[in-house]
Structure formats: structure tokens, C-alpha cells
Tab-separated table of C-alpha atoms in Angstrom:
chain	number	residue	atom	x	y	z
C	1	MET	CA	8.125	-17.326	-2.508
C	2	ALA	CA	7.691	-20.232	-4.905
C	3	THR	CA	4.278	-21.040	-3.754
C	4	LEU	CA	2.938	-17.415	-5.572
C	5	PHE	CA	3.680	-19.283	-8.726
C	6	SER	CA	2.334	-22.443	-8.507
C	7	SER	CA	-1.142	-23.188	-10.056
C	8	GLN	CA	-3.556	-25.259	-8.401
C	9	PRO	CA	-7.034	-26.622	-10.392
C	10	GLY	CA	-9.307	-23.770	-10.038
C	11	ASP	CA	-7.442	-20.933	-9.861
C	12	GLU	CA	-8.414	-17.884	-11.353
C	13	GLY	CA	-6.174	-15.278	-13.034
C	14	LEU	CA	-2.551	-15.888	-14.686
C	15	PRO	CA	-0.459	-19.239	-15.233
C	16	GLY	CA	2.768	-18.688	-12.637
C	17	ASP	CA	5.498	-17.666	-15.254
C	18	LYS	CA	2.734	-14.800	-16.386
C	19	ARG	CA	2.398	-13.938	-12.481
C	20	ALA	CA	5.921	-13.776	-12.257
C	21	ARG	CA	6.346	-10.777	-14.915
C	22	VAL	CA	3.521	-9.514	-13.782
C	23	MET	CA	4.549	-8.923	-10.463
C	24	ALA	CA	8.374	-7.517	-11.203
C	25	ALA	CA	6.636	-4.843	-13.424
C	26	VAL	CA	4.577	-3.753	-10.989
C	27	MET	CA	6.803	-3.879	-7.674
C	28	THR	CA	9.631	-2.182	-9.745
C	29	THR	CA	7.014	0.439	-10.890
C	30	THR	CA	5.440	1.162	-7.533
C	31	LEU	CA	9.004	1.130	-6.026
C	32	MET	CA	9.760	3.812	-8.384
C	33	GLY	CA	7.184	5.841	-7.355
C	34	VAL	CA	7.546	5.440	-3.917
C	35	PHE	CA	11.318	6.585	-4.061
C	36	ASP	CA	10.693	9.334	-6.746
C	37	GLY	CA	7.699	10.994	-4.168
C	38	ALA	CA	10.442	10.631	-0.828
C	39	MET	CA	13.436	10.841	-2.303
C	40	ILE	CA	13.392	14.389	-3.740
C	41	ASN	CA	12.500	16.210	-0.459
C	42	ILE	CA	16.406	16.108	0.860
C	43	ALA	CA	17.558	17.108	-2.598
C	44	LEU	CA	15.496	20.340	-2.177
C	45	PRO	CA	17.983	22.492	-1.369
C	46	SER	CA	20.330	21.221	-3.592
C	47	MET	CA	18.256	21.938	-6.539
C	48	ALA	CA	16.896	25.488	-5.688
C	49	SER	CA	20.611	26.241	-5.809
C	50	ALA	CA	21.483	25.006	-8.872
C	51	MET	CA	18.330	26.188	-10.407
C	52	GLN	CA	19.035	29.857	-8.561
C	53	VAL	CA	15.254	29.832	-7.343
C	54	SER	CA	14.131	30.358	-3.871
C	55	ALA	CA	13.374	27.558	-1.330
C	56	SER	CA	9.369	28.220	-1.985
C	57	HIS	CA	9.541	27.857	-5.447
C	58	ALA	CA	11.900	24.701	-5.043
C	59	VAL	CA	9.072	22.966	-2.940
C	60	TRP	CA	6.928	22.958	-5.865
C	61	PHE	CA	9.459	20.255	-7.121
C	62	ALA	CA	7.895	17.879	-4.851
C	63	ASN	CA	4.306	19.696	-4.707
C	64	GLY	CA	4.129	19.235	-8.586
C	65	TYR	CA	4.079	15.973	-8.342
C	66	LEU	CA	2.189	15.011	-5.238
C	67	LEU	CA	-0.604	17.646	-6.604
C	68	ALA	CA	-0.709	15.698	-9.996
C	69	ALA	CA	-1.055	12.273	-8.921
C	70	ALA	CA	-3.066	13.348	-5.825
C	71	MET	CA	-5.652	14.853	-8.425
C	72	THR	CA	-5.738	12.218	-10.841
C	73	LEU	CA	-5.726	8.992	-8.859
C	74	ALA	CA	-9.615	8.573	-9.006
C	75	ILE	CA	-9.578	9.333	-12.930
C	76	PHE	CA	-7.573	6.664	-13.693
C	77	ALA	CA	-9.262	4.059	-11.340
C	78	ALA	CA	-12.529	4.789	-13.733
C	79	LEU	CA	-10.204	4.932	-16.884
C	80	ALA	CA	-9.136	1.151	-16.126
C	81	THR	CA	-12.943	-0.075	-16.241
C	82	ARG	CA	-12.969	1.460	-19.484
C	83	PHE	CA	-9.915	0.791	-21.455
C	84	GLY	CA	-8.474	-2.065	-19.246
C	85	PHE	CA	-5.106	-2.212	-17.003
C	86	ARG	CA	-2.695	-3.176	-19.758
C	87	PRO	CA	-3.041	0.014	-22.020
C	88	LEU	CA	-3.405	2.332	-18.818
C	89	PHE	CA	-0.469	0.357	-16.705
C	90	LEU	CA	1.376	0.558	-19.879
C	91	SER	CA	1.045	4.436	-20.858
C	92	GLY	CA	1.692	5.473	-17.276
C	93	LEU	CA	4.789	3.490	-17.206
C	94	ALA	CA	5.681	4.982	-20.552
C	95	LEU	CA	4.809	8.488	-19.174
C	96	PHE	CA	6.931	8.495	-16.084
C	97	THR	CA	9.739	6.916	-17.604
C	98	LEU	CA	10.221	9.463	-19.988
C	99	THR	CA	9.541	12.235	-17.774
C	100	SER	CA	12.387	11.222	-15.300
C	101	LEU	CA	14.427	11.529	-17.959
C	102	GLY	CA	13.127	15.115	-18.794
C	103	CYS	CA	13.526	15.824	-14.845
C	104	ALA	CA	17.595	14.692	-15.351
C	105	LEU	CA	18.027	17.018	-18.456
C	106	ALA	CA	15.955	19.737	-17.064
C	107	SER	CA	17.675	23.276	-17.554
C	108	SER	CA	15.457	25.618	-16.049
C	109	ALA	CA	12.963	25.319	-13.101
C	110	GLY	CA	10.361	25.824	-15.280
C	111	MET	CA	10.728	22.516	-16.860
C	112	LEU	CA	11.433	20.821	-13.774
C	113	THR	CA	8.176	22.019	-12.794
C	114	ALA	CA	6.525	20.651	-15.829
C	115	MET	CA	8.158	17.347	-16.217
C	116	ARG	CA	7.546	16.581	-12.497
C	117	ILE	CA	3.815	17.644	-12.769
C	118	LEU	CA	3.698	15.114	-16.253
C	119	GLN	CA	5.703	12.568	-14.023
C	120	GLY	CA	2.706	13.015	-11.125
C	121	ILE	CA	0.064	12.094	-13.851
C	122	GLY	CA	2.142	8.720	-15.236
C	123	GLY	CA	2.816	7.724	-11.248
C	124	ALA	CA	-0.513	8.088	-10.559
C	125	ALA	CA	-1.896	5.980	-13.891
C	126	THR	CA	0.414	2.825	-12.464
C	127	MET	CA	-0.081	3.398	-8.635
C	128	SER	CA	-4.070	4.097	-8.621
C	129	ILE	CA	-4.350	0.231	-10.682
C	130	ALA	CA	-1.220	-1.801	-9.068
C	131	PRO	CA	-3.494	-3.566	-6.357
C	132	ALA	CA	-6.237	-3.954	-8.977
C	133	ILE	CA	-3.484	-5.820	-11.330
C	134	LEU	CA	-2.186	-7.880	-8.573
C	135	ARG	CA	-5.577	-8.947	-7.759
C	136	SER	CA	-6.460	-9.928	-11.239
C	137	VAL	CA	-3.641	-11.787	-11.638
C	138	PHE	CA	-3.232	-13.736	-8.727
C	139	PRO	CA	-5.707	-16.144	-7.672
C	140	GLY	CA	-7.605	-15.462	-4.136
C	141	ARG	CA	-5.981	-17.845	-2.182
C	142	LEU	CA	-2.676	-16.304	-2.659
C	143	LEU	CA	-4.454	-12.353	-2.650
C	144	GLY	CA	-2.717	-11.519	1.216
C	145	ARG	CA	0.542	-12.568	0.584
C	146	ILE	CA	1.004	-10.788	-2.838
C	147	LEU	CA	-0.705	-7.640	-0.914
C	148	GLY	CA	1.524	-8.574	1.468
C	149	LEU	CA	4.808	-8.054	-0.170
C	150	HIS	CA	3.329	-4.735	-2.076
C	151	ALA	CA	2.777	-3.466	1.376
C	152	LEU	CA	6.083	-3.863	2.077
C	153	LEU	CA	7.798	-2.679	-0.578
C	154	ILE	CA	5.624	0.513	-0.141
C	155	ALA	CA	6.141	1.062	3.503
C	156	SER	CA	10.103	0.190	3.545
C	157	SER	CA	10.834	2.012	0.588
C	158	THR	CA	8.988	5.266	2.031
C	159	ALA	CA	11.008	5.016	4.937
C	160	VAL	CA	14.823	4.033	3.270
C	161	ALA	CA	14.181	6.716	0.455
C	162	PRO	CA	15.603	9.651	2.609
C	163	VAL	CA	18.611	8.190	3.464
C	164	LEU	CA	19.097	6.671	-0.167
C	165	GLY	CA	18.518	10.141	-1.641
C	166	GLY	CA	20.770	11.670	0.443
C	167	ALA	CA	23.866	9.354	-0.466
C	168	ILE	CA	22.709	9.963	-3.991
C	169	VAL	CA	22.614	13.496	-3.727
C	170	ASP	CA	25.941	13.644	-1.800
C	171	THR	CA	27.733	11.578	-4.190
C	172	LEU	CA	26.164	12.071	-7.740
C	173	GLY	CA	24.078	14.861	-7.820
C	174	TRP	CA	20.422	15.682	-7.760
C	175	GLN	CA	19.599	14.285	-11.165
C	176	TRP	CA	20.347	11.346	-10.880
C	177	LEU	CA	17.316	11.053	-8.337
C	178	PHE	CA	15.444	11.115	-11.382
C	179	ALA	CA	18.180	9.474	-13.975
C	180	ILE	CA	17.752	5.953	-12.345
C	181	ASN	CA	14.563	5.463	-12.975
C	182	ILE	CA	15.207	4.728	-16.935
C	183	LEU	CA	16.742	1.530	-16.884
C	184	PRO	CA	14.222	-0.283	-14.443
C	185	GLY	CA	11.417	1.863	-15.994
C	186	SER	CA	12.211	0.236	-19.257
C	187	ILE	CA	12.671	-3.502	-17.823
C	188	ALA	CA	9.298	-3.141	-15.927
C	189	PHE	CA	7.836	-1.630	-19.340
C	190	LEU	CA	8.920	-4.774	-21.442
C	191	LEU	CA	7.945	-7.145	-18.678
C	192	ALA	CA	4.367	-5.675	-18.431
C	193	SER	CA	3.827	-5.512	-22.109
C	194	LYS	CA	4.567	-9.207	-22.555
C	195	ALA	CA	2.845	-10.043	-19.557
C	196	LEU	CA	-0.516	-7.886	-18.800
C	197	PRO	CA	-3.063	-9.742	-20.462
C	198	ARG	CA	-5.918	-7.727	-22.903
C	199	SER	CA	-9.116	-7.601	-21.078
C	200	ASP	CA	-12.820	-7.237	-22.499
C	201	THR	CA	-13.940	-3.800	-20.813
C	202	GLY	CA	-16.545	-1.279	-20.810
C	203	ALA	CA	-15.159	0.570	-23.484
C	204	HIS	CA	-18.684	1.176	-24.879
C	205	ALA	CA	-19.997	3.038	-21.582
C	206	SER	CA	-19.389	6.563	-21.469
C	207	PHE	CA	-16.658	8.470	-19.312
C	208	ASP	CA	-18.154	10.610	-16.498
C	209	THR	CA	-16.560	13.826	-17.381
C	210	PRO	CA	-18.073	15.972	-14.786
C	211	GLY	CA	-17.441	13.295	-11.719
C	212	ALA	CA	-13.475	13.666	-13.303
C	213	ILE	CA	-13.234	17.272	-13.155
C	214	LEU	CA	-15.015	17.711	-9.732
C	215	SER	CA	-13.163	14.718	-8.430
C	216	ALA	CA	-9.860	16.658	-9.280
C	217	ALA	CA	-11.030	20.090	-8.320
C	218	LEU	CA	-11.431	18.181	-4.957
C	219	LEU	CA	-8.282	16.556	-4.541
C	220	GLY	CA	-6.577	19.305	-5.554
C	221	SER	CA	-7.896	21.766	-2.998
C	222	MET	CA	-7.495	19.156	-0.297
C	223	ILE	CA	-4.198	19.131	-0.938
C	224	MET	CA	-3.550	22.836	-1.657
C	225	ALA	CA	-5.465	23.565	1.885
C	226	ALA	CA	-3.214	20.939	3.908
C	227	ASN	CA	0.226	22.771	1.748
C	228	SER	CA	-0.888	26.355	3.037
C	229	LEU	CA	-1.693	25.275	6.432
C	230	ALA	CA	1.885	23.916	6.585
C	231	THR	CA	3.834	26.455	5.444
C	232	PRO	CA	4.971	29.310	8.023
C	233	MET	CA	2.641	31.582	9.364
C	234	ASP	CA	2.092	33.768	12.539
C	235	ALA	CA	0.193	32.319	15.259
C	236	ALA	CA	-2.179	35.369	15.588
C	237	HIS	CA	-3.102	34.753	11.867
C	238	ALA	CA	-3.316	30.976	11.583
C	239	ILE	CA	-6.232	30.973	9.839
C	240	ARG	CA	-5.643	33.010	6.420
C	241	ILE	CA	-7.571	33.398	3.322
C	242	GLU	CA	-5.879	31.296	1.126
C	243	THR	CA	-6.319	28.329	3.544
C	244	ILE	CA	-10.144	29.115	3.975
C	245	GLY	CA	-10.126	30.051	0.045
C	246	TRP	CA	-8.807	26.373	-0.560
C	247	ALA	CA	-11.166	24.812	2.327
C	248	LEU	CA	-14.249	26.255	0.947
C	249	LEU	CA	-13.281	25.304	-2.569
C	250	ALA	CA	-12.775	21.681	-1.513
C	251	THR	CA	-16.052	21.652	0.863
C	252	LEU	CA	-18.066	22.856	-2.752
C	253	SER	CA	-16.358	20.068	-5.113
C	254	ALA	CA	-16.758	17.356	-2.223
C	255	GLY	CA	-21.021	18.202	-2.042
C	256	MET	CA	-21.193	18.640	-5.551
C	257	PHE	CA	-19.200	15.460	-6.164
C	258	ILE	CA	-21.439	13.049	-3.876
C	259	PHE	CA	-24.463	14.794	-5.201
C	260	HIS	CA	-23.432	13.604	-9.039
C	261	ILE	CA	-22.137	10.468	-8.431
C	262	ARG	CA	-25.689	9.415	-6.937
C	263	ARG	CA	-27.305	10.095	-9.449
C	264	ALA	CA	-24.886	9.748	-12.685
C	265	SER	CA	-25.651	6.439	-14.608
C	266	ASN	CA	-21.823	5.486	-14.668
C	267	PRO	CA	-20.457	7.687	-11.873
C	268	LEU	CA	-16.658	8.122	-11.411
C	269	LEU	CA	-16.159	6.666	-8.438
C	270	PRO	CA	-19.561	4.058	-7.954
C	271	PRO	CA	-21.393	4.585	-4.381
C	272	VAL	CA	-22.223	0.842	-4.357
C	273	ILE	CA	-18.659	0.356	-3.077
C	274	PHE	CA	-19.124	2.474	-0.056
C	275	LYS	CA	-22.131	0.046	0.593
C	276	SER	CA	-20.126	-2.603	2.035
C	277	SER	CA	-19.081	-1.736	5.989
C	278	ARG	CA	-16.018	-3.599	5.339
C	279	PHE	CA	-14.754	-1.748	2.508
C	280	THR	CA	-15.576	1.704	4.491
C	281	LEU	CA	-14.541	0.890	7.686
C	282	ALA	CA	-10.819	-0.573	6.322
C	283	ALA	CA	-10.986	2.720	4.465
C	284	LEU	CA	-11.597	4.669	6.977
C	285	THR	CA	-8.941	2.619	9.384
C	286	SER	CA	-6.261	2.814	6.484
C	287	LEU	CA	-6.831	6.482	6.499
C	288	SER	CA	-6.217	7.172	10.466
C	289	SER	CA	-2.869	5.011	10.278
C	290	PHE	CA	-1.434	7.052	7.302
C	291	ILE	CA	-2.225	10.024	9.059
C	292	SER	CA	-0.372	8.876	12.090
C	293	GLN	CA	2.881	7.584	9.903
C	294	GLY	CA	2.601	10.903	7.830
C	295	ILE	CA	3.062	13.030	11.337
C	296	THR	CA	5.269	10.406	12.905
C	297	PHE	CA	7.831	10.613	9.780
C	298	ILE	CA	7.632	14.264	9.726
C	299	ALA	CA	8.166	15.196	13.101
C	300	LEU	CA	10.956	12.156	14.263
C	301	PRO	CA	13.521	14.381	12.164
C	302	PHE	CA	13.069	17.454	13.974
C	303	LEU	CA	13.461	15.706	17.250
C	304	PHE	CA	16.235	14.020	16.044
C	305	GLN	CA	18.228	17.093	14.841
C	306	SER	CA	16.668	19.924	16.321
C	307	VAL	CA	16.227	18.582	20.114
C	308	TYR	CA	18.555	15.863	20.222
C	309	GLY	CA	21.297	17.198	18.408
C	310	PHE	CA	21.662	14.301	15.590
C	311	SER	CA	23.552	14.896	12.634
C	312	PRO	CA	21.152	13.959	9.103
C	313	VAL	CA	23.237	10.909	8.580
C	314	LEU	CA	22.505	9.857	12.140
C	315	SER	CA	18.988	10.626	11.881
C	316	ALA	CA	18.185	8.999	8.918
C	317	LEU	CA	20.004	5.832	10.224
C	318	LEU	CA	17.648	5.701	13.132
C	319	PHE	CA	14.608	5.146	10.732
C	320	THR	CA	16.044	1.768	9.295
C	321	PRO	CA	14.477	-0.131	12.436
C	322	TRP	CA	10.900	0.759	10.964
C	323	PRO	CA	11.265	-0.817	7.659
C	324	ILE	CA	13.269	-3.600	9.253
C	325	GLY	CA	10.002	-4.401	11.485
C	326	ILE	CA	7.755	-4.032	8.278
C	327	VAL	CA	10.397	-6.633	6.410
C	328	LEU	CA	10.075	-8.976	9.323
C	329	ILE	CA	6.515	-8.918	9.835
C	330	ALA	CA	4.215	-8.020	6.633
C	331	PRO	CA	4.954	-11.448	4.206
C	332	HIS	CA	3.865	-13.573	7.452
C	333	ALA	CA	0.808	-11.000	8.022
C	334	GLY	CA	-0.369	-11.190	4.467
C	335	ARG	CA	-0.614	-15.081	4.415
C	336	TRP	CA	-1.998	-14.890	7.543
C	337	ALA	CA	-4.509	-12.962	6.223
C	338	ASP	CA	-5.343	-15.812	3.794
C	339	THR	CA	-6.344	-18.064	6.367
C	340	VAL	CA	-6.826	-16.090	9.424
C	341	SER	CA	-9.798	-13.154	9.827
C	342	ALA	CA	-8.088	-9.891	8.441
C	343	PRO	CA	-9.603	-7.480	10.400
C	344	LEU	CA	-8.433	-9.651	13.691
C	345	ILE	CA	-4.703	-9.525	11.958
C	346	SER	CA	-5.226	-5.716	11.492
C	347	THR	CA	-6.545	-4.939	14.800
C	348	ALA	CA	-3.476	-6.449	16.442
C	349	GLY	CA	-1.193	-5.029	14.237
C	350	LEU	CA	-2.622	-1.409	15.099
C	351	LEU	CA	-2.703	-2.139	18.786
C	352	ILE	CA	0.953	-3.000	18.519
C	353	PHE	CA	1.844	0.441	16.177
C	354	VAL	CA	0.073	2.962	18.903
C	355	LEU	CA	1.933	1.598	21.888
C	356	GLY	CA	5.200	1.606	19.545
C	357	LEU	CA	4.020	5.575	19.164
C	358	LEU	CA	3.520	5.743	23.032
C	359	LEU	CA	7.050	4.645	23.430
C	360	LEU	CA	8.188	7.233	21.425
C	361	ALA	CA	6.079	9.878	22.141
C	362	THR	CA	7.424	9.149	25.818
C	363	LEU	CA	11.174	8.820	24.863
C	364	PRO	CA	13.405	10.855	27.643
C	365	ASP	CA	15.240	13.475	27.087
C	366	ALA	CA	18.430	11.984	26.285
C	367	PRO	CA	17.452	8.898	25.508
C	368	ALA	CA	19.899	6.070	24.013
C	369	LEU	CA	20.372	5.156	20.253
C	370	TRP	CA	19.578	1.315	21.006
C	371	ASP	CA	16.526	2.579	22.796
C	372	ILE	CA	15.219	4.788	19.680
C	373	CYS	CA	15.335	2.068	17.457
C	374	LEU	CA	13.505	-0.322	19.771
C	375	ARG	CA	10.815	1.999	19.679
C	376	SER	CA	10.593	2.595	15.998
C	377	LEU	CA	11.156	-1.396	15.612
C	378	VAL	CA	7.893	-1.623	17.512
C	379	CYS	CA	6.215	0.469	15.073
C	380	GLY	CA	7.615	-0.856	12.273
C	381	ILE	CA	5.904	-4.387	13.366
C	382	GLY	CA	2.636	-3.194	14.264
C	383	PHE	CA	2.105	-1.262	10.841
C	384	GLY	CA	3.487	-4.251	8.647
C	385	CYS	CA	1.102	-6.387	11.059
C	386	PHE	CA	-1.609	-3.798	9.720
C	387	GLN	CA	-0.783	-2.600	6.334
C	388	SER	CA	-1.439	-5.528	4.103
C	389	PRO	CA	-4.421	-7.695	5.846
C	390	ASN	CA	-6.310	-4.384	5.639
C	391	ASN	CA	-5.695	-3.829	1.877
C	392	ARG	CA	-6.968	-7.203	1.294
C	393	GLU	CA	-9.723	-6.578	3.236
C	394	MET	CA	-10.143	-3.970	1.098
C	395	LEU	CA	-9.810	-5.436	-2.441
C	396	SER	CA	-11.719	-8.499	-0.947
C	397	SER	CA	-14.823	-6.427	-0.173
C	398	VAL	CA	-15.739	-5.686	-2.941
C	399	ALA	CA	-16.932	-7.162	-6.662
C	400	ARG	CA	-13.934	-8.066	-8.996
C	401	GLU	CA	-15.311	-5.822	-11.643
C	402	TYR	CA	-14.847	-2.678	-8.921
C	403	ALA	CA	-11.175	-4.055	-8.302
C	404	SER	CA	-10.167	-0.826	-9.510
C	405	PHE	CA	-12.250	1.510	-7.698
C	406	ALA	CA	-10.790	0.073	-4.716
C	407	SER	CA	-7.300	0.489	-5.555
C	408	GLY	CA	-7.852	3.799	-6.478
C	409	VAL	CA	-9.682	4.306	-3.029
C	410	LEU	CA	-6.914	2.533	-1.390
C	411	SER	CA	-4.220	4.759	-3.128
C	412	ILE	CA	-6.387	8.047	-2.591
C	413	VAL	CA	-6.265	7.653	1.429
C	414	ARG	CA	-2.460	7.015	1.313
C	415	THR	CA	-1.801	9.855	-0.753
C	416	PHE	CA	-4.342	12.058	1.850
C	417	GLY	CA	-3.400	10.334	5.139
C	418	GLN	CA	0.260	11.010	4.620
C	419	CYS	CA	-0.558	14.913	3.117
C	420	LEU	CA	-2.918	15.272	6.528
C	421	GLY	CA	-0.166	14.074	8.763
C	422	ALA	CA	2.562	16.818	7.313
C	423	ALA	CA	0.354	19.410	7.691
C	424	VAL	CA	-0.490	18.864	11.249
C	425	VAL	CA	3.244	19.002	11.925
C	426	GLY	CA	3.772	22.103	9.639
C	427	VAL	CA	0.504	23.710	11.764
C	428	LEU	CA	1.799	23.056	14.912
C	429	LEU	CA	5.539	24.062	14.124
C	430	ALA	CA	4.453	27.419	13.184
C	431	LEU	CA	1.538	27.499	15.684
C	432	LEU	CA	4.341	27.184	18.306
C	433	ALA	CA	7.300	28.765	16.709
C	434	ASN	CA	7.465	31.065	19.978
C	435	GLU	CA	7.822	27.861	22.374
C	436	THR	CA	10.528	25.044	22.115
C	437	ARG	CA	10.740	22.643	19.077
C	438	GLN	CA	10.679	19.842	21.324
C	439	LEU	CA	6.891	21.071	22.684
C	440	ALA	CA	5.677	21.191	19.138
C	441	VAL	CA	7.255	17.540	18.110
C	442	HIS	CA	5.752	16.091	21.423
C	443	VAL	CA	2.502	17.458	20.782
C	444	ALA	CA	2.778	15.939	16.880
C	445	LEU	CA	3.444	12.592	18.230
C	446	TRP	CA	0.586	12.688	20.894
C	447	ILE	CA	-1.989	13.432	17.807
C	448	ALA	CA	-0.462	10.403	15.949
C	449	VAL	CA	-0.916	8.287	19.027
C	450	GLY	CA	-4.705	9.466	19.292
C	451	THR	CA	-5.218	8.831	15.399
C	452	SER	CA	-3.700	5.491	15.557
C	453	ALA	CA	-5.850	5.032	18.574
C	454	THR	CA	-9.028	6.021	16.104
C	455	ALA	CA	-8.112	3.538	13.811
C	456	VAL	CA	-7.574	1.120	16.660
C	457	LEU	CA	-11.820	2.114	17.116
C	458	LEU	CA	-12.314	1.341	13.571
C	459	SER	CA	-11.087	-1.698	13.037
C	460	LEU	CA	-12.362	-2.965	16.145
C	461	SER	CA	-15.936	-2.013	14.691
C	462	ARG	CA	-15.350	-4.185	11.861
C	463	LEU	CA	-14.601	-7.524	13.803
C	464	ARG	CA	-18.458	-7.872	14.203
C	465	LYS	CA	-19.632	-7.631	10.609
C	466	PRO	CA	-20.086	-10.307	8.738
C	467	ALA	CA	-17.079	-11.597	6.518
């Protein structure tokens, strides 16, 4: 850890002491954002009861945050190049922290939903540029290590959040899921305000308003289409008007967005970053792997509870080997990526990840607990070995002036990968409602194997690309 804050002649970025403060602020903010998005699902029944609303209404306490964040990720990545990292990060962090207090004090479902939407906007402002901030303050020789720690934090907190969220709801009440953000959010704001440098930006350039509108429409309609697919439906009417409408809007918005950015003088998302095959392949690899992770994280609780009959607490505990595997390997993988080929390490990690998913998909009807834990551990080791080198490849394959755009794409593919993975499980549970729950879950796990195998093929193809 001390190596991260040591300085050598020729190092770009910030001095070691300021690096430490920026890292603490970014990591704390990332931790709050990931936990906030992952913990709330387990509290939805309690929140619906407290607010006296239906379960379908309560779902928007979670979806409002996700939708607002997804619709604004690309916008904030572009705004960072216009106004700089400092004002955007501080504004987003302040909004996230204040709306956390608003969520905790909400006295009605409408107020809570509104606070969650604003909280999602604040979260998007910080998470969309967090990797780019780390790249700007750390020298290139340490990029893999710091991104390894960042990836470790995201992956492990995503897996641990449901356990912690359940404990908080049971002991303190759902309001504390939001109230716990206030103190760390305030500390992170103070650290960032003192350590984040002011930068010379392109504030004179015009902002791409049409691109921002099209981006929000595209990302928002994709989320809504996925959500509509994941809601219960009759198998005979699987394709509904609602889903078709959102899908058509997403397709139309995508076409208009691509047409626009190719002709705009200062586009929201510069097409030039996708001219790098290294960047494009890394982004597609990341998308495929997060679809697999999203499928697995949703399918396994149904397998553990509905098929094996485990309690919710035991089911949550069976997830812990996954983050343990990430903790064991991710920092080392990031360090290796600074000296060895990042795509090579990522590909090796994906192969281990596919093996772990195969092991989970072939679990016996009555497995021992240690057997489940061992198979989950393999998944965690594989994903931890893959993620940080792949993130390094994405950020290092574009010029520094495009770092915020690359960071935004990184956040977008992670968000949509997990969302599409959840939608796949929802569709299967709905379509196979008349079959056994075990069949739906196992089909989902085999789809996860397939998407992760696709990620392997994408990753292998970039090994032939020049560094």
C-alpha cells in the first residue's frame, strides 16, 4: 500500500500525500454508491409496508435510483471535460449525501422516490468519473494497482451489501440504509475539497445538448425495456406492447445518437475513443462478463432458497466466498497488469471465471455447504483476476484527455451488464413459471456460462492487437 503513495522522478499526477486523500475520498464515495444500489433490494418489503404502498410501487425505490444514474452517466462524463473533475465530483458527492438524509427522513412514498432519483443523479456524477480521477492523480506505473483496489471495492461490496443490508434492516430499520451515508459522505467531501486539484478544462467549448438528450433517452429506454421484461408475465404473452415500445424507443434513440455524434463538432461521446480496438474490445468484454455476474447474483438466491431450502441468512453467507476470492486476487492482478500484458491476465481470469460458473451450473441436487463455497470462491478468484487488468486496458488505451469518457463507458457497461443479467433471470422465471424453479435457475446459470465464454473469445481476440 505504501508504494501507491511513494514518488519517483518523472511521476505525473499528484504528490503522495495528496494521492492518499483523493484515493480515500474516491473509494469512500464509490463504496457508498455501490452499497446504496445493492442493499436496498432486501429492504423493499419493509419499506412497502412502512409506506403502505404495493410491492410494484416499492420497486421504484430501487429502480428510480438505477434509472436516474443510467440516464446521466454519459452526460457527467462529458461535463467533466468541460468543467473539470473537482466541481463535478464535489457537487455529485454533496447531492448524494444530502439526498441520503432526505431518504432517511422521507415520510411518503412520493418523497422517497424523488429523493432516490436525485440520489441516483448524485451517484452518477461521482461514479462516472471515479476511475478517471484515479488515473489523473496516480502515475501510469501505478495505474493497474489503484484500479485493482477500485475494482476490488466495487465487486466485493456488491456481494457483501445484501448481508449488511439485511442486518441493518433487522436491527435498526430501513431508514439507516441511507442515514449511514451522512458521516462518511461528509468526510469524503472534506478530503476531496482539499486534495482534488483545479484543472484547466475546455469550458469554452459548447456542450452537446442534443447528444445529452439522446443519450438519456437511449440509456433510460434500455433500462425500462429490461425492467419490463423482468416483471411477471404470462408465457403466452411474453412480448408485450410495453416492452416493444421501450425497445423501439431504444433502437430509434441509438440510431439518432450514433448519427449525431459522428457529425457533431463537440460530441457528448467522441467516436474517436472507439477507433482503438483495444478500448472497444475491453468494453465489450466487460459488458459480457457483467451480464454473467448479474445473472449469477440474481439466480443464486433463488437456487439457495427456493430449490435447496436454505434460509435467507445462510443464502447471503454463501455469497461471501465470492468477494473473498476477489480480495485475495484483485490487488495482485492489478499489480501484475502494470508489468505484464493486461489482456493476457484478464483472459486468464475469465477462463477461471467460466470454470467457476460451470461448477455452479452443475451443482448436485443436495450439495454440501463447503462444495457451494468452493465453487463460488473459484468465481471470485476468476472475476477478481479479470476486472482490474481489463479496466486498466480500457483507461490506458485512450489519450488522457479522453479519460473521463473512457471512465463513463466503463460505468455504463457495468450498469447495463448487471441490469441485463437481472432481466434475463426475470424473463426465465416468468416464462418457466409453470415449470420447476430449479429449471429456470439452471437455464439462467448456463446462459451465464455462455456470456462469460463470449467474454473469453472477445478477450482472446485482443491478444493479437498491438499494445
